Coordinates of C-alpha atoms in Angstrom, one line a residue:
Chain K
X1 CA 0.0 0.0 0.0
X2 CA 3.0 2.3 -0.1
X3 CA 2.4 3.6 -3.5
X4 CA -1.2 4.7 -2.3
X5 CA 0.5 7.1 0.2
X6 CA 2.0 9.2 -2.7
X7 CA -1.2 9.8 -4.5
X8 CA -2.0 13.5 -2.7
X9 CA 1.5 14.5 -3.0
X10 CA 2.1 13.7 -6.7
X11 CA -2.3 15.1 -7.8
X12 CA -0.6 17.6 -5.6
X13 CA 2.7 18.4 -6.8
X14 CA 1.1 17.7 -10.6
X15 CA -1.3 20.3 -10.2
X16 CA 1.2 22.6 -9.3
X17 CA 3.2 22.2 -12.0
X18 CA 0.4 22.6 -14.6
X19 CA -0.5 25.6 -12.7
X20 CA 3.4 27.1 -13.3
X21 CA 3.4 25.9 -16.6
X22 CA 0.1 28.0 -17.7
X23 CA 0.8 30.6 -15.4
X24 CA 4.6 30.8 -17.4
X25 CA 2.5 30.6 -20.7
X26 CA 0.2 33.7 -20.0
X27 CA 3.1 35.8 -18.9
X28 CA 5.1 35.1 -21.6
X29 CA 4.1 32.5 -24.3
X30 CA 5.1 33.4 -28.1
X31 CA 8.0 35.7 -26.5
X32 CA 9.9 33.1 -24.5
X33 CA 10.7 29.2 -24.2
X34 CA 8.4 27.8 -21.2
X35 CA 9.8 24.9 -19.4
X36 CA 7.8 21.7 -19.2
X37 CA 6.9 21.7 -15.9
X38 CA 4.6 19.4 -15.7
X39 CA 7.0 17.0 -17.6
X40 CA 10.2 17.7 -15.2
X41 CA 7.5 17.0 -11.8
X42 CA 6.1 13.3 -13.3
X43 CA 10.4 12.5 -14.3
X44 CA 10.9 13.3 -10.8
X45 CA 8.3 10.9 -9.3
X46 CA 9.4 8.5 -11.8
X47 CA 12.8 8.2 -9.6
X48 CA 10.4 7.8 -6.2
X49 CA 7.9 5.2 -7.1
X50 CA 7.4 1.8 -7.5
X51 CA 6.5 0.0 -11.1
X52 CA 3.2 -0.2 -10.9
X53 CA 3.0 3.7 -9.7
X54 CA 5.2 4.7 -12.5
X55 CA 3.3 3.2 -14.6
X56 CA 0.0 4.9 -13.4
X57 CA 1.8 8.0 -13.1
X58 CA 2.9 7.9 -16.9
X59 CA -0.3 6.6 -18.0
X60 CA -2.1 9.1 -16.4
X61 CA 0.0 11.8 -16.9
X62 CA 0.4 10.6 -20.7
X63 CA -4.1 11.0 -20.6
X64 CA -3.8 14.1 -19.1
X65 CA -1.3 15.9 -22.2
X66 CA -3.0 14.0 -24.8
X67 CA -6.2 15.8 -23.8
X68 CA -4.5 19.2 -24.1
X69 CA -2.2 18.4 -26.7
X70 CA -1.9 18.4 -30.6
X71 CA -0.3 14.9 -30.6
X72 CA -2.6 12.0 -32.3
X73 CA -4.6 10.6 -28.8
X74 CA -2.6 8.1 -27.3
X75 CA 1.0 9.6 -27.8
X76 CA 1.7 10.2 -24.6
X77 CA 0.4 7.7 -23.0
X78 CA 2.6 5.4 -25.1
X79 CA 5.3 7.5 -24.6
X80 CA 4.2 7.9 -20.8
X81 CA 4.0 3.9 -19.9
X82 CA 7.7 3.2 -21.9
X83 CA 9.3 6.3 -20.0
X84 CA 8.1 4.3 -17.0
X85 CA 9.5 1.0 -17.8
X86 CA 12.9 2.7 -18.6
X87 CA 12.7 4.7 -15.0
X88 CA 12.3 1.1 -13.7
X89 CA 15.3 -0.2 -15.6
X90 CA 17.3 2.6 -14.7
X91 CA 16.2 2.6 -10.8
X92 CA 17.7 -1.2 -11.0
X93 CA 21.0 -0.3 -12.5
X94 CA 21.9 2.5 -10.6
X95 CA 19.7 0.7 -6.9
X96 CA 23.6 0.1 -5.7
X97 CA 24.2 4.0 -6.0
X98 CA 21.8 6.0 -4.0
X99 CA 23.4 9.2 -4.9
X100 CA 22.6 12.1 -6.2
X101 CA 24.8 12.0 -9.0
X102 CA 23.1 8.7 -9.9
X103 CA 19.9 10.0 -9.7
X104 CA 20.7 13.6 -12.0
X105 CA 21.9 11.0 -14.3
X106 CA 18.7 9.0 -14.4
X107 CA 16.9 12.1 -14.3
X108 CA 18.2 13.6 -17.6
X109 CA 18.5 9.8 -19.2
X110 CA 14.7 10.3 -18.5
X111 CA 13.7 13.8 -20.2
X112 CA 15.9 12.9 -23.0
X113 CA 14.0 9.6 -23.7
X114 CA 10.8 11.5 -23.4
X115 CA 12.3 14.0 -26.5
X116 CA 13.2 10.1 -28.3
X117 CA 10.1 8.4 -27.8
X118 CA 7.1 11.0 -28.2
X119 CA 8.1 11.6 -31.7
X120 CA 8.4 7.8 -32.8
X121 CA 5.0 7.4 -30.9
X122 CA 3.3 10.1 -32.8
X123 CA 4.7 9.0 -36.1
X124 CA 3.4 5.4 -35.1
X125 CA 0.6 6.4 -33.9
X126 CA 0.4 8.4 -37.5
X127 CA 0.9 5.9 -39.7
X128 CA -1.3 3.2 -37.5
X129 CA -4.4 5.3 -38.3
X130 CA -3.3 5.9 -42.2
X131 CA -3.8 2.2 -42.7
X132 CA -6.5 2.2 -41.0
X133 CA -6.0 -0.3 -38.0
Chain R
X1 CA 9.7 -10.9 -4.8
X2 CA 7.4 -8.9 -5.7
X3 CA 3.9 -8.9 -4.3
X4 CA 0.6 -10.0 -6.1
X5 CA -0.7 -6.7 -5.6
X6 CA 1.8 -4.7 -7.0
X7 CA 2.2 -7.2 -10.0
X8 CA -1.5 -7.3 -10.3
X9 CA -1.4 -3.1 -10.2
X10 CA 1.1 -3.4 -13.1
X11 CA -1.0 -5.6 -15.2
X12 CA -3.9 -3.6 -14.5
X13 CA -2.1 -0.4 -15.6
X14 CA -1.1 -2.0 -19.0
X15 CA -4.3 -3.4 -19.5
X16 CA -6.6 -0.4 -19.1
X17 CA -4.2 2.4 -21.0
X18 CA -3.6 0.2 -23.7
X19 CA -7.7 -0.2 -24.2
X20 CA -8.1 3.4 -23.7
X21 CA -5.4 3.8 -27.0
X22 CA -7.1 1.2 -28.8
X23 CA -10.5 2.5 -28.2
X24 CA -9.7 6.1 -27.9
X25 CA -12.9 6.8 -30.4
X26 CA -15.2 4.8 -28.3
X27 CA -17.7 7.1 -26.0
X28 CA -16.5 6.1 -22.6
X29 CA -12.8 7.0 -23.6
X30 CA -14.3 10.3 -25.3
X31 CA -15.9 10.9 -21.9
X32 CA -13.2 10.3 -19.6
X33 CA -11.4 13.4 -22.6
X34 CA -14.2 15.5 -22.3
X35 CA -14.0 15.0 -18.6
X36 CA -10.5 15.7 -18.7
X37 CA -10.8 19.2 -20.5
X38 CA -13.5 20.2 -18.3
X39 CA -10.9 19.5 -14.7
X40 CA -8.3 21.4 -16.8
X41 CA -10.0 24.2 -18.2
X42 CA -10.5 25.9 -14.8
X43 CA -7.2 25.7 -13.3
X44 CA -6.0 26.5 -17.0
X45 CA -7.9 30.0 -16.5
X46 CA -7.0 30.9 -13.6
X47 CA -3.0 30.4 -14.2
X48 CA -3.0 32.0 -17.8
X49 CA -5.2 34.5 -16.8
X50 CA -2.9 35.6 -13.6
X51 CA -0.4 35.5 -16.4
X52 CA -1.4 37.6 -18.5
X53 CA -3.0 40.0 -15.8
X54 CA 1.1 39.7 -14.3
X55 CA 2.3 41.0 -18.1
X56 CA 0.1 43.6 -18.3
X57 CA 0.8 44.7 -15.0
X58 CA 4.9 44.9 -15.7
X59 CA 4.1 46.1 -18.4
X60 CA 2.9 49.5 -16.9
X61 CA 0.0 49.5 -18.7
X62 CA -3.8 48.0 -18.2
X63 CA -5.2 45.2 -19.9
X64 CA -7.6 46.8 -21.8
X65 CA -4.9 49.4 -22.9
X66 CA -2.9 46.9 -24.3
X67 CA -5.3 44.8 -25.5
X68 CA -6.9 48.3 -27.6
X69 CA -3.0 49.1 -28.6
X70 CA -2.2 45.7 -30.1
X71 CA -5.5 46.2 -32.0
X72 CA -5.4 49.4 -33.4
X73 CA -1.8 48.4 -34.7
X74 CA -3.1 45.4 -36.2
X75 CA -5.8 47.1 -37.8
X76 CA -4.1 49.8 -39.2
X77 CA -1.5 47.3 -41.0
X78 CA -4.6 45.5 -42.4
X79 CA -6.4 48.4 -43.5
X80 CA -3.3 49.3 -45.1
X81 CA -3.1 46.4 -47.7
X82 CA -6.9 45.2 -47.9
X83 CA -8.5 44.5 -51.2
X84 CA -11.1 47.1 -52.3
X85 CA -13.9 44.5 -52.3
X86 CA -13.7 43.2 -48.4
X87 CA -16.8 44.1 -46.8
X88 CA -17.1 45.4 -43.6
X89 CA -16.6 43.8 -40.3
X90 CA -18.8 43.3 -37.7
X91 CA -17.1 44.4 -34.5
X92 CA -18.8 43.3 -31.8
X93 CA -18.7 39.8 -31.4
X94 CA -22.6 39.1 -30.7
X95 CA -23.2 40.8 -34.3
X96 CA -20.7 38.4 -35.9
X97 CA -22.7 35.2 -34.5
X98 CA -25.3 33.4 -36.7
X99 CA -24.2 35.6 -39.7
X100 CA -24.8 33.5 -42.3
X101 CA -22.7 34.0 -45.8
X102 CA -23.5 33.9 -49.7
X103 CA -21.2 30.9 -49.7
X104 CA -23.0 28.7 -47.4
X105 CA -20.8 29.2 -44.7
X106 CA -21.5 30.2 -41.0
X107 CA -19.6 31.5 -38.6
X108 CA -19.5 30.0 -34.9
X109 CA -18.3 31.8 -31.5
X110 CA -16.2 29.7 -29.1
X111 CA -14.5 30.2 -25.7
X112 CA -11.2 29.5 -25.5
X113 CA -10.7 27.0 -22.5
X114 CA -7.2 26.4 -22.8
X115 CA -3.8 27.2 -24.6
X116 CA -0.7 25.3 -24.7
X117 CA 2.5 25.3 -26.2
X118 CA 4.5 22.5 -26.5
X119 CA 7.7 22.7 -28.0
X120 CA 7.2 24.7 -31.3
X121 CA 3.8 23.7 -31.4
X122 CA 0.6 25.7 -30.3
X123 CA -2.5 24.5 -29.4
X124 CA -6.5 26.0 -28.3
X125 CA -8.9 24.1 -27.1
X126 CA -12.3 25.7 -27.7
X127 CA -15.6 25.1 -26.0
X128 CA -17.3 24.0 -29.4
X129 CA -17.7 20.4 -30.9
X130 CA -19.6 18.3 -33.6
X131 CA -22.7 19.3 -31.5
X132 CA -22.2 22.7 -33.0
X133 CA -21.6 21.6 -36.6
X134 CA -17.8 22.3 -36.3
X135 CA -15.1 19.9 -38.3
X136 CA -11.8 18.8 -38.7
X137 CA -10.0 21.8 -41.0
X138 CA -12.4 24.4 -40.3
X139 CA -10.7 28.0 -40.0
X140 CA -10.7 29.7 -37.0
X141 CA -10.0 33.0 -37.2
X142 CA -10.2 36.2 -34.0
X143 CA -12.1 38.9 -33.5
X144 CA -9.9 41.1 -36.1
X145 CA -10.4 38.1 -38.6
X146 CA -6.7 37.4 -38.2
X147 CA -6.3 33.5 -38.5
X148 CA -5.2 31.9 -35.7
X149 CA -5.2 28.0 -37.1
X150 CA -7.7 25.3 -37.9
X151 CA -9.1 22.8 -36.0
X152 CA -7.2 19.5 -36.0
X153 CA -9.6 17.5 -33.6
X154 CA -13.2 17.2 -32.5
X155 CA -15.4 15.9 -29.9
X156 CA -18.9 16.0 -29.1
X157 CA -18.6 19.5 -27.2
X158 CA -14.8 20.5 -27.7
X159 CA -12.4 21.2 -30.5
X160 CA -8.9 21.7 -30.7
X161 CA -7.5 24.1 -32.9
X162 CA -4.1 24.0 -34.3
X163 CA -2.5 27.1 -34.9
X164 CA -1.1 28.1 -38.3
X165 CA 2.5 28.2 -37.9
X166 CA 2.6 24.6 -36.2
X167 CA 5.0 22.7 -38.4
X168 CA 3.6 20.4 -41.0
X169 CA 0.8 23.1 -40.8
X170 CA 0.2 24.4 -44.8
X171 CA -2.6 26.1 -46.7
X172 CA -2.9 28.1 -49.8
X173 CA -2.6 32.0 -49.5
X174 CA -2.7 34.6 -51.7
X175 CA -0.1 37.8 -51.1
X176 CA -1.8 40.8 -50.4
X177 CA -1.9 43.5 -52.0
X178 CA 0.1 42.3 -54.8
X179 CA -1.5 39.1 -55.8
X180 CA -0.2 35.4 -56.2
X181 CA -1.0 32.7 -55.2
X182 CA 1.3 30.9 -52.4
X183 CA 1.8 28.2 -50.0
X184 CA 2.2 28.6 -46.4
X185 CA 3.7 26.4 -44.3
X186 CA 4.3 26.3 -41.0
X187 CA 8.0 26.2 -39.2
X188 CA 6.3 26.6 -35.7
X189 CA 7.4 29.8 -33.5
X190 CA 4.9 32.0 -35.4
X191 CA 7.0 31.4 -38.6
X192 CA 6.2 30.7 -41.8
X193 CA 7.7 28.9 -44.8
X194 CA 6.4 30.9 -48.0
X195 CA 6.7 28.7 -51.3
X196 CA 5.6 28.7 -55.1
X197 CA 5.6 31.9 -55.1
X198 CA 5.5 32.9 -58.8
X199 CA 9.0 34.6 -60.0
X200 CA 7.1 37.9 -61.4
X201 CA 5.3 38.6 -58.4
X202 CA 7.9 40.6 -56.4
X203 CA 7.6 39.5 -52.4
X204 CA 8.3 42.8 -50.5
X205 CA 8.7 43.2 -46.2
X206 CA 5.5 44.0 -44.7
X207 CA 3.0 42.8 -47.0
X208 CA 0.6 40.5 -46.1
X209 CA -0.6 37.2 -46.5
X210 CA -4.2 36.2 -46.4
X211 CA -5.6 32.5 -46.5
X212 CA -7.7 31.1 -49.1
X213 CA -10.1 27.9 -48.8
X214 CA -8.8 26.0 -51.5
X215 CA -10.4 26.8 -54.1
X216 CA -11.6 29.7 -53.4
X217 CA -9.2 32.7 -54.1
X218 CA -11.7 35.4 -53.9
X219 CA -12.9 34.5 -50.5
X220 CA -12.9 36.3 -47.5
X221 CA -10.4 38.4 -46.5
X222 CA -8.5 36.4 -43.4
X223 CA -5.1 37.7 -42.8
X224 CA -2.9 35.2 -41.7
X225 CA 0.7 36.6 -41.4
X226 CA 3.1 39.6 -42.5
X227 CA 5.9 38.5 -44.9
X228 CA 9.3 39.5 -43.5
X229 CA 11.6 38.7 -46.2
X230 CA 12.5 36.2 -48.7
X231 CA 14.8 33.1 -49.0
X232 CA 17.7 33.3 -51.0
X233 CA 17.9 31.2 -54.1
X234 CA 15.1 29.6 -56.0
X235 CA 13.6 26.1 -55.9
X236 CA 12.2 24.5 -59.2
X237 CA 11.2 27.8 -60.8
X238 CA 9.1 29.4 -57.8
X239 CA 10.7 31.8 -54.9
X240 CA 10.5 31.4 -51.4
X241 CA 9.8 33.5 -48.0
X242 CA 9.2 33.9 -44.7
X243 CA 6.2 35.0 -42.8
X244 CA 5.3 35.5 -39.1
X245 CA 1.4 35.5 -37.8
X246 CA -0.1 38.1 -37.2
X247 CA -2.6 36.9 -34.3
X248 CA -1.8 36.3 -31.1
X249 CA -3.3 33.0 -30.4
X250 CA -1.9 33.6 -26.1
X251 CA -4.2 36.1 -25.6
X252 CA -7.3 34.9 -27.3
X253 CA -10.1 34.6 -25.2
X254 CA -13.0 34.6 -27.9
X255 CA -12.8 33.1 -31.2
X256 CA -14.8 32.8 -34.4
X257 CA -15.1 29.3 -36.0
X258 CA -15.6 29.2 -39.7
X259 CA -17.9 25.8 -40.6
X260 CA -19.5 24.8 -43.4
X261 CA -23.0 24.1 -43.9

């Protein structure tokens, strides 16, 4: 039941970040690069949680940006669950090195996939409905 | 070892996101979506609004003043280059709804419930859907008939709307005042790719661009960017350009959806 125990803090910490990141938008969008706040906050629970909460946390993260984003429906969510599974991977390589230096690496391994993988799953994604499957 | 639970918590994650892909058209996925936008909208608001209420505020100036500024100078640019046979606007918005046109054509109102960039790309989410007769491709343009981008998805009471300088974003223009007709595409950061532009038509800073249904060069008069120079060289016989937007799709809190009947 530990994963159940971060379920206010990460709604919590998730809904701040949206907040930021529209906040960041009205103040400056079309003028200015706005961080993805909402993307650096779901990496960072990604180091904290278990597998099965990563994977809710990228599935439901992934719902939340397909909703709001131009990306064919199901983009991030693909992109959300595989992020997860590699945060898992990761978390067992580096399990012998609880350090911070080990955890910045995972950390930018992370955001870096994300940049990989929601492209390939868009284009997938693309080409799944062209042929109509 | 792992326990059940958490293995069965996996499973079940895998299981119910990959229906919710598979069946993303179905009507419960398209009501946990709708449901979605409508527990984003709100908090959406209130952050861009503060935003924007913060900009004006550094700014030294009041929203409204801004807001009037930015509008005056857009109009005045427009006004500048517009063909002699655009007729005249309706500016307030309630006069501009239900106006029906010669071409069949109607023009819709939305509220803007979100916007979000994402990289280069820019997106709206508008408070209209099929409900309201509103498709994929229809033009949505602002209250100063600058186009702001068409609408790339719809549900039952929401659209998205994709704005015009997204990459992979194109549509036919026609330069203004000079004539010719162009295609636009979009490089995203409010930038346009201007292309095909005929070799006698001479592409000058600060003209403008104004988007065509295809087909339909004489249609109505929708600005959709200012050219800001042109590309060196030629390719295959035509010239190419550059071209920002006009709009500002960041501030938009109204829009005008134009659907076809």
């Amino acid at each position: 039941m530990k994963t159940f125990a971060y379920i206010m803090p990460v709604v919590a910490t998730l809904s701040a970040s949206f907040f930021v990141e529209q906040f960041a938008a009205g103040l400056a969008a079309g003028r200015v690069f706005i961080p993805p706040f909402l993307l650096l906050a779901v990496i960072g629970w990604f180091l904290i949680l278990s597998l099965s909460g990563r994977l809710w946390l990228g599935g439901g993260a992934g719902f939340l940006l397909d909703t709001i984003s131009s990306a064919p429906f199901g983009t991030y969510i693909l992109s959300g669950l595989l992020v997860a599974v590699l945060a898992h991977l990761l978390d067992r390589l580096f399990s012998h090195r609880d350090s911070y230096l080990a955890k910045g690496a995972a950390f930018a391994v992370l955001y870096v996939a994300v940049f990989l993988l929601v492209p390939a799953a868009r284009q997938a994604l693309l080409y799944i409905k062209s042929v109509g499957v | 070892m792992r326990s059940r639970s958490s293995i069965f918590a996996v499973v079940a994650g895998v299981i119910f996101f990959g229906t919710l892909v598979i069946f993303s058209a179905s009507r419960p996925a398209a009501f946990l979506r709708e449901g979605a936008v409508r527990l984003l909208a709100p908090v959406s608001g209130l952050a861009s609004g503060a935003g924007r209420w913060l900009a004006f505020g550094l700014e030294g100036l009041s929203p409204e003043r801004v807001r009037f500024l930015r509008e005056v100078e857009t109009r005045l640019e427009a006004a500048a280059a517009a063909l002699d046979d655009v007729s005249e606007e309706n500016e307030a918005l309630r006069r501009a709804l239900g106006l029906k046109r010669e071409s069949g054509q109607s023009i819709r109102s939305a509220r803007v419930i979100l916007y979000r960039q994402e990289l280069r790309n820019e997106i709206l989410i508008i408070d209209v859907g099929r409900k309201d007769g509103v498709h994929e491709g229809d033009p949505v343009i602002d209250e100063e008939r600058l186009l702001i981008g068409q609408i790339s998805e719809v549900s039952e009471e929401s659209s998205k709307v994709a704005v015009a300088s997204n990459p992979g974003a194109a549509f036919s223009a026609v330069l203004v005042p000079l004539g010719g007709k162009i295609l636009a595409k979009g490089l995203g950061g409010r930038a346009f790719a201007l292309e095909l532009i005929p070799m006698d038509v001479p592409l000058r800073s600060g003209d403008f661009i104004r988007w065509v249904r295809d087909g339909d060069h004489r249609g109505q008069a929708i600005f959709a960017g200012s050219v800001v120079g042109m590309s060196p060289g030629v390719s295959g016989g035509f010239k190419t350009g550059r071209a920002v937007l006009v709009s500002h799709p960041e501030l938009a809190e109204q829009v005008l959806v134009i659907t076809r009947e």
